[in-house]
JSON list of C-alpha atoms in Angstrom, two decimals:
[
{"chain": "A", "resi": 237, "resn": "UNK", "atom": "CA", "xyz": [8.70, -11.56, 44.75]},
{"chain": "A", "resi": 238, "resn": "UNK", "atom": "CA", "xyz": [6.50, -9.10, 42.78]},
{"chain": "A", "resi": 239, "resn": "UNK", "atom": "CA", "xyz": [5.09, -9.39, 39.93]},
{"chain": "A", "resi": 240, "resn": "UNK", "atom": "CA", "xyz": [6.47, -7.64, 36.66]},
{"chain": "A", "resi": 241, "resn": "UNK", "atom": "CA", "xyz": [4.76, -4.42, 35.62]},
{"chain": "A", "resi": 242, "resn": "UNK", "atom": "CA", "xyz": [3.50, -4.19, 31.60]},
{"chain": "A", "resi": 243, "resn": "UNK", "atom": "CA", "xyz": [1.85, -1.36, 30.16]},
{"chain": "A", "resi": 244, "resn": "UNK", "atom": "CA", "xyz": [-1.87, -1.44, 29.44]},
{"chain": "A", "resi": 245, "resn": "UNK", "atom": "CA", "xyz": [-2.55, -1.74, 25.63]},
{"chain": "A", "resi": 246, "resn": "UNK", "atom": "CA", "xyz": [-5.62, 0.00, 23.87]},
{"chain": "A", "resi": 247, "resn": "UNK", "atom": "CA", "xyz": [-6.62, -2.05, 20.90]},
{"chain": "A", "resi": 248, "resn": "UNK", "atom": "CA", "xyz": [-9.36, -0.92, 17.82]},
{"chain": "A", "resi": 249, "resn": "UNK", "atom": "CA", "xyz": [-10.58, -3.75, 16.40]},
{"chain": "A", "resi": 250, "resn": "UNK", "atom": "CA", "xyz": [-12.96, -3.28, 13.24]},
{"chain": "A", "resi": 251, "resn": "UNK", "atom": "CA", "xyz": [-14.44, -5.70, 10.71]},
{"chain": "A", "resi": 252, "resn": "UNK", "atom": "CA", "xyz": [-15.77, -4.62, 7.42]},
{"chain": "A", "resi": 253, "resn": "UNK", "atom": "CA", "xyz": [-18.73, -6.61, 6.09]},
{"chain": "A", "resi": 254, "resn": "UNK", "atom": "CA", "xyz": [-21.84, -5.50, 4.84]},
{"chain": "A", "resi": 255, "resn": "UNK", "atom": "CA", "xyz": [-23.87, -8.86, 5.99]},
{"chain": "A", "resi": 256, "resn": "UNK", "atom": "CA", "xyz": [-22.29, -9.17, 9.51]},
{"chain": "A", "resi": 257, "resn": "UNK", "atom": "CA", "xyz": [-23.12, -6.08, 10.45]},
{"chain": "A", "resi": 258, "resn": "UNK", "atom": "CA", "xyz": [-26.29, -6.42, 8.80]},
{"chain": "A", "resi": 259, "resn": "UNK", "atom": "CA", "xyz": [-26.73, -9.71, 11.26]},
{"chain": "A", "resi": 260, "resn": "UNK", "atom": "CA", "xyz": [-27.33, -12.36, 8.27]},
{"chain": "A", "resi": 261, "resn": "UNK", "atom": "CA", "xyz": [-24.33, -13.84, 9.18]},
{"chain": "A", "resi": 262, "resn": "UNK", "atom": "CA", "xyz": [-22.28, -13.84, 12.66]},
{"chain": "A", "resi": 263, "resn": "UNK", "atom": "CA", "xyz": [-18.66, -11.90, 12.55]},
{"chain": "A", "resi": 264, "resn": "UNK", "atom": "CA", "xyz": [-15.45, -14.07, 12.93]},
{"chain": "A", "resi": 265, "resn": "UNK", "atom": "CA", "xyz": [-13.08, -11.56, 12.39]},
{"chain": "A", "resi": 266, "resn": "UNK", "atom": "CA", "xyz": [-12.92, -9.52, 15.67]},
{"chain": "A", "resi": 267, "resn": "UNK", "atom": "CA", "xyz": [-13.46, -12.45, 17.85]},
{"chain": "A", "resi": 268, "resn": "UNK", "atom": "CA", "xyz": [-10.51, -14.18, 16.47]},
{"chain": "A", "resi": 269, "resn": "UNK", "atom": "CA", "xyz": [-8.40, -11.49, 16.70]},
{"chain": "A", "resi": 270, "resn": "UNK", "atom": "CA", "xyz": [-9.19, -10.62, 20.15]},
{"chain": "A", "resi": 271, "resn": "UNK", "atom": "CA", "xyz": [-8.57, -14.74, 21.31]},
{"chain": "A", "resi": 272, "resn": "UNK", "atom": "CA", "xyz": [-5.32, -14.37, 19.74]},
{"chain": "A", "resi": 273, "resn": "UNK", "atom": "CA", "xyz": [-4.21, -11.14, 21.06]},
{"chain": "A", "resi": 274, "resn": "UNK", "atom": "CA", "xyz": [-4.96, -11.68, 24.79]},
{"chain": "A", "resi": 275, "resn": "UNK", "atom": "CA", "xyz": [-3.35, -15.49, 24.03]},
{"chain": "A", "resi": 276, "resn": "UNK", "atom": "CA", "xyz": [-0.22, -13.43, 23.05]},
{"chain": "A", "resi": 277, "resn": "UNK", "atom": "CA", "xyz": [0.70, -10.43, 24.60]},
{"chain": "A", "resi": 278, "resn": "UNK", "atom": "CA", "xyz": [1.74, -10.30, 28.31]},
{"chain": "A", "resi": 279, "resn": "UNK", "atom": "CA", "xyz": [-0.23, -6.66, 28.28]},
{"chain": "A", "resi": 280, "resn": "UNK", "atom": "CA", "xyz": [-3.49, -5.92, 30.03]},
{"chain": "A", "resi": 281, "resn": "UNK", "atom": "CA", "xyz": [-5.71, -5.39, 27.08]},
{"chain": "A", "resi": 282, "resn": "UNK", "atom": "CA", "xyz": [-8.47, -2.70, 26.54]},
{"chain": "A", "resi": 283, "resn": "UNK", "atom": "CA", "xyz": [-10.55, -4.08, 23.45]},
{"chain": "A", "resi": 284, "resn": "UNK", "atom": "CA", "xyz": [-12.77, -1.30, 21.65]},
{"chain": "A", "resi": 285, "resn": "UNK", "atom": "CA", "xyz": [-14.69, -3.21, 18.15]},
{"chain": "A", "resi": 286, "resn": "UNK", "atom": "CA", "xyz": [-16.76, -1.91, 15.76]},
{"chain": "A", "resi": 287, "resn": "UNK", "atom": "CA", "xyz": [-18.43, -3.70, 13.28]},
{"chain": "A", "resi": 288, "resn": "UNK", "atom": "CA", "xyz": [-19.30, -1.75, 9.62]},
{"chain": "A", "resi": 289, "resn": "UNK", "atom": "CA", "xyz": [-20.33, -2.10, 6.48]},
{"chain": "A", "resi": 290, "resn": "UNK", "atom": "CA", "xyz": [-18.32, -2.33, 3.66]},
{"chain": "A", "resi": 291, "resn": "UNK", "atom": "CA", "xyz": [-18.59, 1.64, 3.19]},
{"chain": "A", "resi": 292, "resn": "UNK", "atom": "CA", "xyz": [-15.67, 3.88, 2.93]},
{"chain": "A", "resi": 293, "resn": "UNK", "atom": "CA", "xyz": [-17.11, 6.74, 4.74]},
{"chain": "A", "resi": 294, "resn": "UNK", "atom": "CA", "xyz": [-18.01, 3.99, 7.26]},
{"chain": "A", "resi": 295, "resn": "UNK", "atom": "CA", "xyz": [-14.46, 2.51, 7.76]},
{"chain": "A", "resi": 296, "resn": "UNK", "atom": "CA", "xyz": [-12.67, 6.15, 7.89]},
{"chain": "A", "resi": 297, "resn": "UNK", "atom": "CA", "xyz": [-14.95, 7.30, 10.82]},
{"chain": "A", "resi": 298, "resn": "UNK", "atom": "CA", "xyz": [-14.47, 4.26, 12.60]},
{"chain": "A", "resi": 299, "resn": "UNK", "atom": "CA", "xyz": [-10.56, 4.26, 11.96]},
{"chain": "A", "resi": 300, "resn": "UNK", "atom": "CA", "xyz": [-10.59, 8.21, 13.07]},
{"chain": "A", "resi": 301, "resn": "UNK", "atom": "CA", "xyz": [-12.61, 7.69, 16.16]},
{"chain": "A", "resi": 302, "resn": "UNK", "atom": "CA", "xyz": [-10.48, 4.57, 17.86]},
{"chain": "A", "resi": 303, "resn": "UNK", "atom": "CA", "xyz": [-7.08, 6.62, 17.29]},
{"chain": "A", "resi": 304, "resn": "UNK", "atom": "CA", "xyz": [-8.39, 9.95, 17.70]},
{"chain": "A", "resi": 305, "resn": "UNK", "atom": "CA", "xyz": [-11.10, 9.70, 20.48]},
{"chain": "A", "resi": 306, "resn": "UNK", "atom": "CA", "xyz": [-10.22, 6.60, 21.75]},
{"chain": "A", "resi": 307, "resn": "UNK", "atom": "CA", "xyz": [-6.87, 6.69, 22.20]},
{"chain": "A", "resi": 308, "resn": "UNK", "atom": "CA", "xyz": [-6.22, 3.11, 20.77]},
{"chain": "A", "resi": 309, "resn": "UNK", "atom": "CA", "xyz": [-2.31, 2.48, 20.54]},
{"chain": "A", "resi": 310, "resn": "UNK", "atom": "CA", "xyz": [-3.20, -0.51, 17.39]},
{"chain": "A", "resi": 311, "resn": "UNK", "atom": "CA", "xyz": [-5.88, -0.72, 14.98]},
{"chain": "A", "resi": 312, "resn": "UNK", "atom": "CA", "xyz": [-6.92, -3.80, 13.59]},
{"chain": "A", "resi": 313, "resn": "UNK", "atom": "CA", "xyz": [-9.12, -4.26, 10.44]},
{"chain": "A", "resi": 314, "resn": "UNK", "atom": "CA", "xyz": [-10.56, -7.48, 9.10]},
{"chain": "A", "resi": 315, "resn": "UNK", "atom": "CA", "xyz": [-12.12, -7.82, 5.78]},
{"chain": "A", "resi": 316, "resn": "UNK", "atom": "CA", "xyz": [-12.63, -5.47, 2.63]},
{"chain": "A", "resi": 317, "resn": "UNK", "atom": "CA", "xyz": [-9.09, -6.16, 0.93]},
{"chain": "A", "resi": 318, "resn": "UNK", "atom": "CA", "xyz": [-9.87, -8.03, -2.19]},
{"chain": "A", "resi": 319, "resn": "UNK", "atom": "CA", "xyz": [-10.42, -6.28, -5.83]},
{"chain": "A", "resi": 320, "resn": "UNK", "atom": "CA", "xyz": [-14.91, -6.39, -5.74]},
{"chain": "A", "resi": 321, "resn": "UNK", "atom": "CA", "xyz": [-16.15, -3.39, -5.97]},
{"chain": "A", "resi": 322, "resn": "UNK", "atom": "CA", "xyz": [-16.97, -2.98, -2.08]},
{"chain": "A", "resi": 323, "resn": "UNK", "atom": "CA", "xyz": [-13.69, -4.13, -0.89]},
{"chain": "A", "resi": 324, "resn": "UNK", "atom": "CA", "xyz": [-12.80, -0.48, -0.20]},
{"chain": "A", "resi": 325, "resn": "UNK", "atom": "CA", "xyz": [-10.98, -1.03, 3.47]},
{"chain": "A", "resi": 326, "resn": "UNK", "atom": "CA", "xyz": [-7.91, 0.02, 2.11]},
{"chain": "A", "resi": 327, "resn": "UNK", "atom": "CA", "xyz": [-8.76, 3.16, 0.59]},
{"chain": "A", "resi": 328, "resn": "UNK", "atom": "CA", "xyz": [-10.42, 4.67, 3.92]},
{"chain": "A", "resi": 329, "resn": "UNK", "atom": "CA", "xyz": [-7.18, 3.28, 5.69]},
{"chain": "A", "resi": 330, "resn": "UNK", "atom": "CA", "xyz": [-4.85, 4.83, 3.37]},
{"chain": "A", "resi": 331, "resn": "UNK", "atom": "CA", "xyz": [-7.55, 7.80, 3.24]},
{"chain": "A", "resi": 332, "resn": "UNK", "atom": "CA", "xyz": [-6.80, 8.33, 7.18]},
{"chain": "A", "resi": 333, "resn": "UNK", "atom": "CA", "xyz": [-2.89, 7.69, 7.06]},
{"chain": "A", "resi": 334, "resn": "UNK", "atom": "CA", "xyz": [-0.10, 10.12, 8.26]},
{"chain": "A", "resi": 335, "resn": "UNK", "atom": "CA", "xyz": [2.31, 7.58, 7.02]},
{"chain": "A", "resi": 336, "resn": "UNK", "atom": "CA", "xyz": [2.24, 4.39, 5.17]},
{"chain": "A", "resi": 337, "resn": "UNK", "atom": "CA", "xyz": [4.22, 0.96, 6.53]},
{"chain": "A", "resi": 338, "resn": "UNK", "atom": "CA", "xyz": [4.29, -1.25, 3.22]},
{"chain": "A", "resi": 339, "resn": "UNK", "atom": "CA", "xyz": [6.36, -3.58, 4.67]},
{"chain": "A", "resi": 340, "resn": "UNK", "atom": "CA", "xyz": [3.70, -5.15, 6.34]},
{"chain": "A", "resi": 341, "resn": "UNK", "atom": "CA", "xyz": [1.35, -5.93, 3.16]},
{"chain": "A", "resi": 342, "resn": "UNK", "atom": "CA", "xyz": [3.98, -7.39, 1.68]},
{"chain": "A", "resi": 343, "resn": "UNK", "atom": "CA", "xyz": [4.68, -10.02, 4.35]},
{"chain": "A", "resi": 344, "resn": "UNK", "atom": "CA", "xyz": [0.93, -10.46, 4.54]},
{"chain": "A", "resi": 345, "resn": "UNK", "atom": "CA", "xyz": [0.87, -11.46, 1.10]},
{"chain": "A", "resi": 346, "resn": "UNK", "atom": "CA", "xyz": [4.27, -13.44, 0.96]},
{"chain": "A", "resi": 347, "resn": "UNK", "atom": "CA", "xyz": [2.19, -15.92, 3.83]},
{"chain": "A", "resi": 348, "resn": "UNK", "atom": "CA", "xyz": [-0.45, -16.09, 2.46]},
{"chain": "A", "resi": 349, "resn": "UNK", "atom": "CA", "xyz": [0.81, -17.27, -0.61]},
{"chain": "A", "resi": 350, "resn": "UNK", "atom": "CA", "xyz": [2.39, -20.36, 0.77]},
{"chain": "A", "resi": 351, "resn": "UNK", "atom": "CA", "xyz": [-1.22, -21.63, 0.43]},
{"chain": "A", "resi": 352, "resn": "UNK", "atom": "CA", "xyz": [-3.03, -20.06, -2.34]},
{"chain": "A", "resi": 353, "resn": "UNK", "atom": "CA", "xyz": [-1.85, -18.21, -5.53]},
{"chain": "A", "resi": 354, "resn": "UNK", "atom": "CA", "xyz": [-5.07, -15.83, -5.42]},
{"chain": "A", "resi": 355, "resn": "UNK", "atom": "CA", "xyz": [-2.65, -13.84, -2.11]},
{"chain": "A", "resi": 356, "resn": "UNK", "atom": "CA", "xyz": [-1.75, -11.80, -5.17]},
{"chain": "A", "resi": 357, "resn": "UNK", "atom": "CA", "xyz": [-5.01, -10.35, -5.14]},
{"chain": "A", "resi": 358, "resn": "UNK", "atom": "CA", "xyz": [-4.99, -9.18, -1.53]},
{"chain": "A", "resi": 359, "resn": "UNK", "atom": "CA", "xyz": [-4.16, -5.06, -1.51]},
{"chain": "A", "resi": 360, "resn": "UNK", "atom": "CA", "xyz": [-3.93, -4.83, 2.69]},
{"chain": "A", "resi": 361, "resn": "UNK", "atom": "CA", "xyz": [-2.52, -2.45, 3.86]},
{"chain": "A", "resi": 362, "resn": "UNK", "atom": "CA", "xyz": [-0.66, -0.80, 6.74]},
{"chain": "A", "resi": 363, "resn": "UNK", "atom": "CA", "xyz": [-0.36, 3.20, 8.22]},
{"chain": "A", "resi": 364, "resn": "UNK", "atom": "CA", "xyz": [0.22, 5.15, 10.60]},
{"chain": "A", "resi": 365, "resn": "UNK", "atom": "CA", "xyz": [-1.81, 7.58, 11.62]},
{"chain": "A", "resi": 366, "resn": "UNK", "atom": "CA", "xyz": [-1.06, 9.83, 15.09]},
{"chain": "A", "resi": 367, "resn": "UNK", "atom": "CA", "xyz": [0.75, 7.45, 17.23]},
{"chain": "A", "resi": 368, "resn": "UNK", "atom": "CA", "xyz": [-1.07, 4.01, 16.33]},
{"chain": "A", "resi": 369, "resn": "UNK", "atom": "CA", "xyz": [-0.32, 1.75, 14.34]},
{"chain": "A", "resi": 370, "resn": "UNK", "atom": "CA", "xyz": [-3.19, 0.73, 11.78]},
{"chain": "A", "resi": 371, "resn": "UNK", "atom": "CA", "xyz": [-3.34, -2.84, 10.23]},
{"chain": "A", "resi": 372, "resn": "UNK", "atom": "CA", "xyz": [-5.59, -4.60, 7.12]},
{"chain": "A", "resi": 373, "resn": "UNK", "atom": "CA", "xyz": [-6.38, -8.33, 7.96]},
{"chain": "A", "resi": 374, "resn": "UNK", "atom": "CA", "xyz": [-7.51, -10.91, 6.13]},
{"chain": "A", "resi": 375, "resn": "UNK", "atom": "CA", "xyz": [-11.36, -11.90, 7.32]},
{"chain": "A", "resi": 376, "resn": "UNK", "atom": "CA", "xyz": [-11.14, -15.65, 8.11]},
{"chain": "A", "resi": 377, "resn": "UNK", "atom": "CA", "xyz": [-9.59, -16.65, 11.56]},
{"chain": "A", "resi": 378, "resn": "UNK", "atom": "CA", "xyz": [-7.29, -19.09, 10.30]},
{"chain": "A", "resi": 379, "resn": "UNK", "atom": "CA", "xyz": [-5.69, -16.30, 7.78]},
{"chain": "A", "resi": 380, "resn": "UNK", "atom": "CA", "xyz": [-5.94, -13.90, 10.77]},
{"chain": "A", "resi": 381, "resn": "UNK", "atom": "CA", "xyz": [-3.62, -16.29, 12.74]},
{"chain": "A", "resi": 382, "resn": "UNK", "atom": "CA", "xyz": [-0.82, -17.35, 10.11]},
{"chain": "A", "resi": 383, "resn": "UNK", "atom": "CA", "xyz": [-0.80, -13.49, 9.16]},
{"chain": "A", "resi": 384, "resn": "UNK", "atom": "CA", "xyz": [-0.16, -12.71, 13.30]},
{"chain": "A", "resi": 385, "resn": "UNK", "atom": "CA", "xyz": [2.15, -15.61, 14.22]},
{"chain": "A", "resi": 386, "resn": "UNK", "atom": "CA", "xyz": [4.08, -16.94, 10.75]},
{"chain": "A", "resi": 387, "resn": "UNK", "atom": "CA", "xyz": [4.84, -19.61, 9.93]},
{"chain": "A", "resi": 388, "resn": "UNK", "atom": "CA", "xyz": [6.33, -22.56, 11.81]},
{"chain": "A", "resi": 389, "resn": "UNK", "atom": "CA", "xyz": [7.83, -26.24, 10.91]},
{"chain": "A", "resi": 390, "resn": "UNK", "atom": "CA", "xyz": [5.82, -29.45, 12.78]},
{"chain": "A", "resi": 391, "resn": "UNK", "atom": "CA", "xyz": [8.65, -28.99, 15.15]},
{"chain": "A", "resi": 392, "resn": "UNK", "atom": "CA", "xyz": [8.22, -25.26, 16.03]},
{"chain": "A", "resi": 393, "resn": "UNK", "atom": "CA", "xyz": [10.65, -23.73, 14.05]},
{"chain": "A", "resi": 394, "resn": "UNK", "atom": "CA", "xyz": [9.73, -20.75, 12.04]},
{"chain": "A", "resi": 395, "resn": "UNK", "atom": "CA", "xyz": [9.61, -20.47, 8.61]},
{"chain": "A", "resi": 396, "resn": "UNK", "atom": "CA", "xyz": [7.82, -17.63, 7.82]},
{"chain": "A", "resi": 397, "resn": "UNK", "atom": "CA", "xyz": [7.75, -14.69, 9.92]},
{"chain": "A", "resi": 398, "resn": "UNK", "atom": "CA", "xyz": [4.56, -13.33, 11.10]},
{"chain": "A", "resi": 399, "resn": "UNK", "atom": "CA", "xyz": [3.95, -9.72, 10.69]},
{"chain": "A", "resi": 400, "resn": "UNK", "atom": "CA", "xyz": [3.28, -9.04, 14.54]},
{"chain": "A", "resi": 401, "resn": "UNK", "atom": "CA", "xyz": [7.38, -9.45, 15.41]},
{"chain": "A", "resi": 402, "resn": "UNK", "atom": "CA", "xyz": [7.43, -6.32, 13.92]},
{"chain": "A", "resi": 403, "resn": "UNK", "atom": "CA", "xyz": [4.20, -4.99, 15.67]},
{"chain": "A", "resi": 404, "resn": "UNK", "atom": "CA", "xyz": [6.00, -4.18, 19.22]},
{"chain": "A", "resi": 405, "resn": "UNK", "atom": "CA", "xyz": [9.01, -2.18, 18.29]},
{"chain": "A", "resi": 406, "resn": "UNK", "atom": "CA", "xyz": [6.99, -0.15, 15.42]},
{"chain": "A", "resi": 407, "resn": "UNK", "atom": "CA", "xyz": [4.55, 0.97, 18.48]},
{"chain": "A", "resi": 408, "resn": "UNK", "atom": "CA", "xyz": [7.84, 2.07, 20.72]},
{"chain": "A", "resi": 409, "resn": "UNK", "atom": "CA", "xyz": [9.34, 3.91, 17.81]},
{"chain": "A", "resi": 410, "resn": "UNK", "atom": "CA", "xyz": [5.47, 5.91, 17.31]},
{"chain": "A", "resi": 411, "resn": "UNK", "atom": "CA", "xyz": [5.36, 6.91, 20.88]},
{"chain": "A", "resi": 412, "resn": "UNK", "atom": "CA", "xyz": [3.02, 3.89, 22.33]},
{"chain": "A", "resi": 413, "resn": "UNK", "atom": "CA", "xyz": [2.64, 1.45, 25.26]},
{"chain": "A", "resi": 414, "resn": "UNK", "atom": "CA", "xyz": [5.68, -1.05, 25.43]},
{"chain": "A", "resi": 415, "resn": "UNK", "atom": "CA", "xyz": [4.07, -4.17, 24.03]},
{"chain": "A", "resi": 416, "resn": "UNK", "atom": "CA", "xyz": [5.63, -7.66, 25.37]},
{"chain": "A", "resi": 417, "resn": "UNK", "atom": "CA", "xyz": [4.60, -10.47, 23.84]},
{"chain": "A", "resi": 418, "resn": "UNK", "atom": "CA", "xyz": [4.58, -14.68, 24.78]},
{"chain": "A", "resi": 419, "resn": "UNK", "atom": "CA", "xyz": [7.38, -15.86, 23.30]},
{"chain": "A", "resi": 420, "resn": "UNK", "atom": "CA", "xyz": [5.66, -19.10, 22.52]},
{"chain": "A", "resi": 421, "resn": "UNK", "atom": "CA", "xyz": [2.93, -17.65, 20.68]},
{"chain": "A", "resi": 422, "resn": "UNK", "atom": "CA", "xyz": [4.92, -15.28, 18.76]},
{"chain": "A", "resi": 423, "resn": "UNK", "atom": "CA", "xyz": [8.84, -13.69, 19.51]},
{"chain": "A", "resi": 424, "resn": "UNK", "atom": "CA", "xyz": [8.82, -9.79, 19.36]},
{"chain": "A", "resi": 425, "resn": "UNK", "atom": "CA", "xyz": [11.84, -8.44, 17.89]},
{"chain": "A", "resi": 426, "resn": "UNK", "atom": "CA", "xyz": [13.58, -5.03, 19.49]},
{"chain": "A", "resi": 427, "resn": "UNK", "atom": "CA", "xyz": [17.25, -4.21, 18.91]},
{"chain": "A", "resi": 428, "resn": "UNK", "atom": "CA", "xyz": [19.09, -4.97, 21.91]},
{"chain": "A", "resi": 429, "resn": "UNK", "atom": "CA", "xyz": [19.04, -1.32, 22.63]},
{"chain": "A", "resi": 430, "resn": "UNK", "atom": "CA", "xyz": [15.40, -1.21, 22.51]},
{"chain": "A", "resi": 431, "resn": "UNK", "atom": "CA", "xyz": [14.53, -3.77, 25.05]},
{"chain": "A", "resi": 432, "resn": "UNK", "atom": "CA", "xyz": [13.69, -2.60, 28.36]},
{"chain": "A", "resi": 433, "resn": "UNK", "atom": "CA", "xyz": [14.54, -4.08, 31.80]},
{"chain": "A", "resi": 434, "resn": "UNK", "atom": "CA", "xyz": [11.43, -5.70, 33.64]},
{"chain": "A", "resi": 435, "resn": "UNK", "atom": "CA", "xyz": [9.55, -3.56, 35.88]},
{"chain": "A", "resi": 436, "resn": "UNK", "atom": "CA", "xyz": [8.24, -4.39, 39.22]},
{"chain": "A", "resi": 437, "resn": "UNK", "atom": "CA", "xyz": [4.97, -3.69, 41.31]},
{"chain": "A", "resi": 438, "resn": "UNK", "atom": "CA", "xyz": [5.23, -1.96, 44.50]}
]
């Protein structure tokens, strides 16, 4: 029997920190997301990351060049959402947007605030720009993970639901790559209408 056919997924992945891409310090961001995102979609995945500085100008190019040049179906940031004065991610995301998605910065913040009353001060952010989707993340790879996946009870059942449910059937209704995900790690939700029949290779 042959195996089932998914569509290859281009994925942007970009952290924003002044000292890890100065080298003082080593970036967790973009390895964490990319461990998590080949650990849950059933996609072949082409990664392109780009580390910057905490520089508006900086983030917008880099944002511009993985949907425009490169072609990347999602765009994920880490880092640069607080209120200090360089935490400018999402301006240059909102700065680059055809359309804003603020459902997703509020579930962001409703998860994160099951552990600490400071979520409030998180401004991510979510857009659309082209046909990608474009994502804010929190910076630490624990955050990065409860944002992605939700919330679950010690016996698996969820509590809070993860932003990336949503992820798959946003990219369908933008034009992109059908994105299937391991149900395990994280159930994508498609009206029934939406889902598509497994395809098979020759």
């Amino acid at each position: 029997m042959s195996e089932p056919v998914h569509d290859r997924v281009r994925i942007g992945l970009v952290s924003a920190s002044d000292r890890a891409s100065q080298g003082v310090y080593k970036d967790e961001g973009i390895p964490a997301l990319e461990q998590w995102l080949a650990a849950a979609l059933l996609n072949p995945l082409d990664f392109e990351r780009r580390l910057v500085a905490d520089d508006r100008a900086a983030i917008e190019g880099a944002l511009k060049e993985l949907v425009d040049a490169k072609r990347c179906d999602l765009v994920i940031t880490t880092g640069g959402t607080g209120p200090a004065p360089r935490d400018v991610t999402p301006e240059a995301t909102l700065a680059v947007a055809d359309r804003e998605m603020p459902g997703f910065g509020e579930q962001m913040r409703r998860i994160s605030l099951e552990f600490v009353p400071t979520a409030i001060l998180s401004r991510q952010v979510a857009v659309i720009r082209g046909k990608a989707l474009i994502l804010n993340l929190p910076g630490q790879p624990k955050s990065i993970r409860e944002t992605l996946e939700g919330l679950k009870s010690p016996e698996g059942k969820p509590l809070v639901a993860g932003i990336f449910a949503a992820v798959p059937y946003c990219i369908d209704l933008i034009g992109g790559p059908y994105i299937e995900t391991r149900e395990d790690v994280v159930k994508a939700f498609r009206p029934k209408s939406a889902i598509r029949a497994p395809r098979s290779g020759t």
